[in-house]
Coordinates of C-alpha atoms in Angstrom, one line a residue:
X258 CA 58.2 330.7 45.4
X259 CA 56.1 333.8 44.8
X260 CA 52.5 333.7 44.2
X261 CA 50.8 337.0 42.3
X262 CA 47.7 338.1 43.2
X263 CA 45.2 339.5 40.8
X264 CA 44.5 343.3 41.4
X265 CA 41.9 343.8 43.4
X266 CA 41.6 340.8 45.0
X267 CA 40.1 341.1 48.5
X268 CA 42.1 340.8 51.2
X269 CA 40.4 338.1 52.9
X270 CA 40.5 336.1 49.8
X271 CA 44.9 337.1 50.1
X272 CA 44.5 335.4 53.6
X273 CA 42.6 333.0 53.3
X274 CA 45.4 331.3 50.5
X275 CA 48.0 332.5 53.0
X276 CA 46.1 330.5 55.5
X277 CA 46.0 327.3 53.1
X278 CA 49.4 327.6 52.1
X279 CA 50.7 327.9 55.7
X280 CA 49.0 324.8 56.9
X281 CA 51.6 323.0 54.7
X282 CA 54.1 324.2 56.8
X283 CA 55.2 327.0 55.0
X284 CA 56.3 330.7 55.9
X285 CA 54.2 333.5 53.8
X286 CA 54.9 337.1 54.0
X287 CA 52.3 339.4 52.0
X288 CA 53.5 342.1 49.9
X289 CA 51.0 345.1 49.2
X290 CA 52.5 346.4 45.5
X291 CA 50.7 349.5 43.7
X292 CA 48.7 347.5 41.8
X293 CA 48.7 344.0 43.0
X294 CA 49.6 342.2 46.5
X295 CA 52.3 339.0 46.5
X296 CA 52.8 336.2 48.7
X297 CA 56.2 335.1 49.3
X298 CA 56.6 331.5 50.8
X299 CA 59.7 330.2 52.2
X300 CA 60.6 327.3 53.2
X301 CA 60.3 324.1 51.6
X302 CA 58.0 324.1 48.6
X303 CA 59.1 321.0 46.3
X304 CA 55.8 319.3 47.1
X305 CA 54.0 322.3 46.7
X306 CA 51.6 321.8 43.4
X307 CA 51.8 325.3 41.4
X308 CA 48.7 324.0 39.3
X309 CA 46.7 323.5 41.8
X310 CA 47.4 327.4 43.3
X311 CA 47.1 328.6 39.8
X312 CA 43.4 327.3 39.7
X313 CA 42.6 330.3 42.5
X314 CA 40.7 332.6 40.8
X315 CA 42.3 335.3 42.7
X316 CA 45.9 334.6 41.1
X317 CA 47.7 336.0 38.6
X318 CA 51.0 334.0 38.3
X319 CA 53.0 331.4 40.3
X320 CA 56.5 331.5 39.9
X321 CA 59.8 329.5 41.6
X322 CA 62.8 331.5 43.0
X323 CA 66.0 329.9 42.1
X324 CA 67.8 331.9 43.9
X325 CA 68.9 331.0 47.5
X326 CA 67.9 334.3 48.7
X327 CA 64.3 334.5 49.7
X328 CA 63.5 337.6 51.4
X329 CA 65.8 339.4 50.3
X330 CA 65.0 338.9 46.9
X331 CA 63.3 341.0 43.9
X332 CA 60.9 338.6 43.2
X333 CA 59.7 338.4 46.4
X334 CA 59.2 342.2 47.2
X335 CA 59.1 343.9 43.6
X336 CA 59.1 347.3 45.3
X337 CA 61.8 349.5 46.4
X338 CA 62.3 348.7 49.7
X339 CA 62.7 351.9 51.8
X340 CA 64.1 352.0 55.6
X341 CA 63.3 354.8 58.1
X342 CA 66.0 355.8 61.2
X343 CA 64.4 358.2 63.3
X344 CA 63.8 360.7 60.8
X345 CA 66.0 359.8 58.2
X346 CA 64.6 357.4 55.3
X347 CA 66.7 354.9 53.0
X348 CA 65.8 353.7 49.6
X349 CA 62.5 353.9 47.9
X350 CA 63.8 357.5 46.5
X351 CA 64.7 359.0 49.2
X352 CA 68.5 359.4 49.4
X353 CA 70.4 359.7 53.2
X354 CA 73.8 360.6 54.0
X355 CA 75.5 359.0 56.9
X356 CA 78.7 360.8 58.4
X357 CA 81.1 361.3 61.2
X358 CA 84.3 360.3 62.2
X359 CA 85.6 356.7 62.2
X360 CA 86.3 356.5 66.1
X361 CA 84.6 358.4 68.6
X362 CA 87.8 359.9 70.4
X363 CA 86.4 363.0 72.7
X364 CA 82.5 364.7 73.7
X365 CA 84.3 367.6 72.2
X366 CA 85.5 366.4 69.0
X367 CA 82.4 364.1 68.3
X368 CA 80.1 366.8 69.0
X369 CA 81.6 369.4 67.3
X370 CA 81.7 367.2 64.1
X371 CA 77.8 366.3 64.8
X372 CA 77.1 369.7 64.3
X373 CA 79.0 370.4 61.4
X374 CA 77.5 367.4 59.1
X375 CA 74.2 368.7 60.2
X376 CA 74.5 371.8 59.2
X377 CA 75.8 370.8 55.9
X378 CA 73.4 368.5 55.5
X379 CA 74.1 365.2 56.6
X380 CA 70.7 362.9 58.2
X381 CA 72.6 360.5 60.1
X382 CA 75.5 360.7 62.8
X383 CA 78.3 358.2 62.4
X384 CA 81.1 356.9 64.7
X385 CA 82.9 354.4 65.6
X386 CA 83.0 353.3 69.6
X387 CA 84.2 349.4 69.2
X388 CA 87.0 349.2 66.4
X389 CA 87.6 346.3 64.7
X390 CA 91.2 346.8 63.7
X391 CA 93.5 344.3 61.4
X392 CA 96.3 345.1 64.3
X393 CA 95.8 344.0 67.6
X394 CA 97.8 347.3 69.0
X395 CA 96.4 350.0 66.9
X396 CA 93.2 352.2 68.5
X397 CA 90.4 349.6 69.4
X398 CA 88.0 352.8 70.6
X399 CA 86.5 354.1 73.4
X400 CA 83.7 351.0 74.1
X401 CA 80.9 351.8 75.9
X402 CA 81.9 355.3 76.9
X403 CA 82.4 356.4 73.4
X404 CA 79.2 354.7 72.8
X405 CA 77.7 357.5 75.5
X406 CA 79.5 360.1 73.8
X407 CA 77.7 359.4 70.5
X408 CA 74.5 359.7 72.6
X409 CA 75.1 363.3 73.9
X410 CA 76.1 364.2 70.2
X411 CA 72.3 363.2 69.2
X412 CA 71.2 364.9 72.2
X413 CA 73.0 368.3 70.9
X414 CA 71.8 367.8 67.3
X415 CA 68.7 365.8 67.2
X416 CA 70.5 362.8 64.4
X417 CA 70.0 359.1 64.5
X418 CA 73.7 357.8 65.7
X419 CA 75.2 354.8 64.0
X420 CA 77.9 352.6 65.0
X421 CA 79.2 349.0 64.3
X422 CA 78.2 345.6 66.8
X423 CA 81.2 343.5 66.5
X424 CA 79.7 341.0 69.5
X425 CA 76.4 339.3 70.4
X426 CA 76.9 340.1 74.1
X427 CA 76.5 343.7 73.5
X428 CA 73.2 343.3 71.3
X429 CA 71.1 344.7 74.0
X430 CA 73.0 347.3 74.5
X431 CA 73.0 348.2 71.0
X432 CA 68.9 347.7 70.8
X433 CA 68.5 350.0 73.8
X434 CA 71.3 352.6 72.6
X435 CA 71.6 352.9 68.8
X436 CA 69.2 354.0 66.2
X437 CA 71.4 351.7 63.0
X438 CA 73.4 349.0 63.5
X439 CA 76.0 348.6 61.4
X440 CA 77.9 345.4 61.1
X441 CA 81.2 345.9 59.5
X442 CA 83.0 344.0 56.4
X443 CA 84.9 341.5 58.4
X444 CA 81.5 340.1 60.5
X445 CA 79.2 340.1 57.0
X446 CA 80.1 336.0 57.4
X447 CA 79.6 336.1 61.2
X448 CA 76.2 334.5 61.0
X449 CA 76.0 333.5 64.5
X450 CA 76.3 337.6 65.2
X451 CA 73.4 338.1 61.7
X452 CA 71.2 335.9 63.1
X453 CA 70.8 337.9 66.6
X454 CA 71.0 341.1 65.2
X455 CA 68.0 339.3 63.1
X456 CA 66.2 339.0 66.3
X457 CA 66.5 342.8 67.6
X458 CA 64.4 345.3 66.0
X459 CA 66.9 348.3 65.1
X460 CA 67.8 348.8 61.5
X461 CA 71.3 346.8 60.2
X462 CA 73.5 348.3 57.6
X463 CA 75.3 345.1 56.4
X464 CA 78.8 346.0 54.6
X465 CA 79.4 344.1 52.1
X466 CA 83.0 341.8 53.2
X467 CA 86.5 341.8 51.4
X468 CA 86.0 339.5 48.9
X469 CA 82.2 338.4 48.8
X470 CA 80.5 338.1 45.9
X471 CA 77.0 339.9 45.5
X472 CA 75.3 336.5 46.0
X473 CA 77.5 335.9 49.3
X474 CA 76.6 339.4 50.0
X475 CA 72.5 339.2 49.8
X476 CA 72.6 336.0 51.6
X477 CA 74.5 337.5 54.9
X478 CA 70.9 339.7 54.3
X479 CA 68.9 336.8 54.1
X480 CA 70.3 335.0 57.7
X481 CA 69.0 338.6 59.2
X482 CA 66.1 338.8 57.9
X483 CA 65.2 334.9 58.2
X484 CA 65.1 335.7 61.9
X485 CA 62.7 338.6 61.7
X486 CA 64.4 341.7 61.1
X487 CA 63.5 343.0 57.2
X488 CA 64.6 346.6 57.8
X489 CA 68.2 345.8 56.2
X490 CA 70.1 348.7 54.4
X491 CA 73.4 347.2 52.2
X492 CA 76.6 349.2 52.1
X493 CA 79.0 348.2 49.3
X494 CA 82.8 349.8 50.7
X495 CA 85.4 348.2 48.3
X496 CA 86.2 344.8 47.7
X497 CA 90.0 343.5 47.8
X498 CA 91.4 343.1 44.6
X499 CA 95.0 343.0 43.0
X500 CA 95.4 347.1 42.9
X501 CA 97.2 348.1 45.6
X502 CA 97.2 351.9 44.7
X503 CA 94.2 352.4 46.9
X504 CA 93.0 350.7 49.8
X505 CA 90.1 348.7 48.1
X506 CA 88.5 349.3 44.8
X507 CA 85.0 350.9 44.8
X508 CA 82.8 348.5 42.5
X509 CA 80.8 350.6 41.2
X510 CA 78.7 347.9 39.0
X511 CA 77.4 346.4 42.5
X512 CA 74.8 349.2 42.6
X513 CA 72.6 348.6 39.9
X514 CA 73.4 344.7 39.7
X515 CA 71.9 344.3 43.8
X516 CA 69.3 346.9 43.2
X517 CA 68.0 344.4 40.3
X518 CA 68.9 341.3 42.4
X519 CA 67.0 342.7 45.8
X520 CA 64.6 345.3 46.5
X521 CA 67.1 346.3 49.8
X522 CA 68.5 350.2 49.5
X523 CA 72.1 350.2 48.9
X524 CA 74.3 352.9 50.3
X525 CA 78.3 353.2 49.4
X526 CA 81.3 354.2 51.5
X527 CA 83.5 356.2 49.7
X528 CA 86.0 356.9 52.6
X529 CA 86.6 352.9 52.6
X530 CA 86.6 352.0 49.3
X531 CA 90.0 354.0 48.3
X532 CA 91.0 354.8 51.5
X533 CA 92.2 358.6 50.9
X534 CA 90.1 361.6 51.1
X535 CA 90.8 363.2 48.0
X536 CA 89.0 360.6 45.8
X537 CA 86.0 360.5 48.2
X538 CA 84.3 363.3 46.1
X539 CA 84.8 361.5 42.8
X540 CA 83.3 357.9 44.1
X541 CA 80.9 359.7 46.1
X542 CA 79.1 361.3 43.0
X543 CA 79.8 357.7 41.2
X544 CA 77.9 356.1 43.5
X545 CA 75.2 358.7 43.2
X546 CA 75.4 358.2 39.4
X547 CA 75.4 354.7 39.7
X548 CA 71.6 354.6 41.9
X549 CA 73.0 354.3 45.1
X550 CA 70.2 355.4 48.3
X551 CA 73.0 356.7 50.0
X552 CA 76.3 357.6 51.5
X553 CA 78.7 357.3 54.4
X554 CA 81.2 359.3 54.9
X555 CA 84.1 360.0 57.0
X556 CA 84.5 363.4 58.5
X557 CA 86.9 364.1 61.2
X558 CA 87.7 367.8 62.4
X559 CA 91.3 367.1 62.4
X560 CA 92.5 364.4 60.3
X561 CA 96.0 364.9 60.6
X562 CA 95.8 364.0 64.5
X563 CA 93.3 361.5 64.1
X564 CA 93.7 357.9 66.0
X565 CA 91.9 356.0 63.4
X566 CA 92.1 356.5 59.2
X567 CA 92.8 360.3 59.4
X568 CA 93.8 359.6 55.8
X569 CA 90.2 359.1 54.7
X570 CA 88.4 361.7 56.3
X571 CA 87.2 365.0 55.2
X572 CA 87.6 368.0 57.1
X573 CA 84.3 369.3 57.7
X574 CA 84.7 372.5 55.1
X575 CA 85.8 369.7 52.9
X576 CA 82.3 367.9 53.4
X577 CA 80.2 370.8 52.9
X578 CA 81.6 371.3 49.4
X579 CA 80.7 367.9 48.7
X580 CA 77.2 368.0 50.3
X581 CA 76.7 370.9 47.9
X582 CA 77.7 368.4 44.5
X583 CA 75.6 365.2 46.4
X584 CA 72.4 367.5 46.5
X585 CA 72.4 368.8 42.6
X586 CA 73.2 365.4 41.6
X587 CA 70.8 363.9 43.8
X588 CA 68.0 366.0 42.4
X589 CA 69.1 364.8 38.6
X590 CA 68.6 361.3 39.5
X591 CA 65.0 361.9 40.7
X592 CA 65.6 361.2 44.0
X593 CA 64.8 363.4 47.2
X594 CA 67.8 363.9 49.6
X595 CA 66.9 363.6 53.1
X596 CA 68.2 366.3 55.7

């Protein structure tokens, strides 16, 4: 249930009928909107009596979500939500481009690649240093070490690092370490491992899994941010379908169906979705296109020799050409891309 609030209401009016609704044992978050302010309440509001709200003086409108989503819902938070690592922001307008290599392999290879996407205009560093693979024998990265490594690349180059929490026991170690946690596609239904990443208070970007719909999707989002953690970034990377040409099949109609579901920014992953680097380009500017907040892509300095999805990556030249396309695009759309 959301509750509108007339514009220019004062705000001790706003809390005081936070304060009333509360004592029935409800959760209210306040939402301060351009021209009015918005009280979400969660939790259970059958026996809640809208006329009786709608006689404040100070409300506009009372309306019931249907949807199982809460927080993470439009409704609830009208506005654009927008989500700031370090000094990159995501959503809201401002447009951010994750990239790196999918497994952190060497200092020198993960530094060298830092630098590149910076200088070609990438805002965020990513890399991979726990690998969930689909084969038990293939790379499974460097763990804690690589973890260090990507921390020596942001020391070179001054970028938020981002890299994926497969397990609760290393959720400290995340909080302390990395500036975005990302959980990966096959953990979006993990909701023991959303729930504590709910409780830390790093940024998550939530892939979207294999076959989940964009309901399943946005309610992995709400089990995060039931627990306290609102700064949630979705990243749709290809759902499994009955192609088998590519890897997985970018959908391209998620972007604007989410973004008028939830007010959370949506980024894509190009490299994922087909899974071979000469179609990045073309879904990358899709997704621009389409009203994405931002990318992630995978740039490796020597893909032929790389341990993990060499096949996806761009070369770094490769990724400054892109960069190039992303910002004149970018720019159409009305958006401001973030370096």
């Amino acid at each position: 249930m959301v509750v509108i609030m007339r514009p220019g209401t004062a705000q001790q009016e706003i809390d005081r009928l936070a304060r009333q609704l509360q004592s029935q044992g409800l959760q209210v978050g306040i939402t301060k909107g351009v021209d009015c302010s918005i009280l979400g309440l969660v939790g259970d509001t059958t026996s809640v009596d809208l006329n009786k709200i709608s006689t404040n003086e100070h409300v506009e409108r009372v309306m019931r979500i249907s949807e199982p989503y809460k927080r993470a819902n439009r409704k609830f938070h009208p506005e654009d939500t927008a989500v700031t690592v370090g000094n990159a922001v995501i959503g809201a307008g401002k447009f951010s481009v994750i990239a790196g290599p999918c497994s952190v392999e060497s200092e020198e290879q993960i530094t060298a690649v830092a630098k590149d996407v910076k200088a070609a205009g990438a805002a965020l560093l990513r890399g991979g240093a726990f690998k969930p693979r689909t084969s038990p024998y293939s790379f499974q990265g460097m763990g804690t070490p690589g973890l260090d490594l990507l921390l020596e690349a942001k020391a070179e180059t001054g970028m938020p690092i981002v890299t994926e929490l497969m397990s609760p026991k290393h959720c400290q170690l995340f909080e302390d370490k990395v500036d975005l946690i990302q959980i990966g596609a096959r953990n979006m239904q993990n909701f023991d491992l959303l729930k504590e990443v709910g409780k830390l208070s790093k940024p998550i970007l939530l892939k979207r899994g294999l076959s989940a719909s964009y309901e399943e999707w946005i309610m992995a989002a709400e089990y995060i941010m039931s627990e306290g953690n609102e700064n949630v970034i979705l990243c749709e990377r290809g759902i499994r379908t009955f192609e088998t040409y590519t890897r997985n099949t970018l959908d391209v109609s998620a972007i604007p169906a989410v973004k008028k579901m939830s007010h959370l920014p949506v980024v894509v992953d190009p490299s994922h979705s087909a899974g071979m680097y000469w179609m990045v380009e073309p879904l990358a500017l899709a997704a621009v296109a389409a009203g994405a907040d931002g990318l992630i892509v995978e740039v490796h300095n020597d893909p032929a020799n790389a341990k993990c999805d060499g096949q996806q990556s761009l070369t770094p030249e490769k990724f400054d050409a892109l960069m190039r396309k992303i910002s004149a695009l970018v720019d159409l759309t009305g958006k401001e891309l973030v370096k």
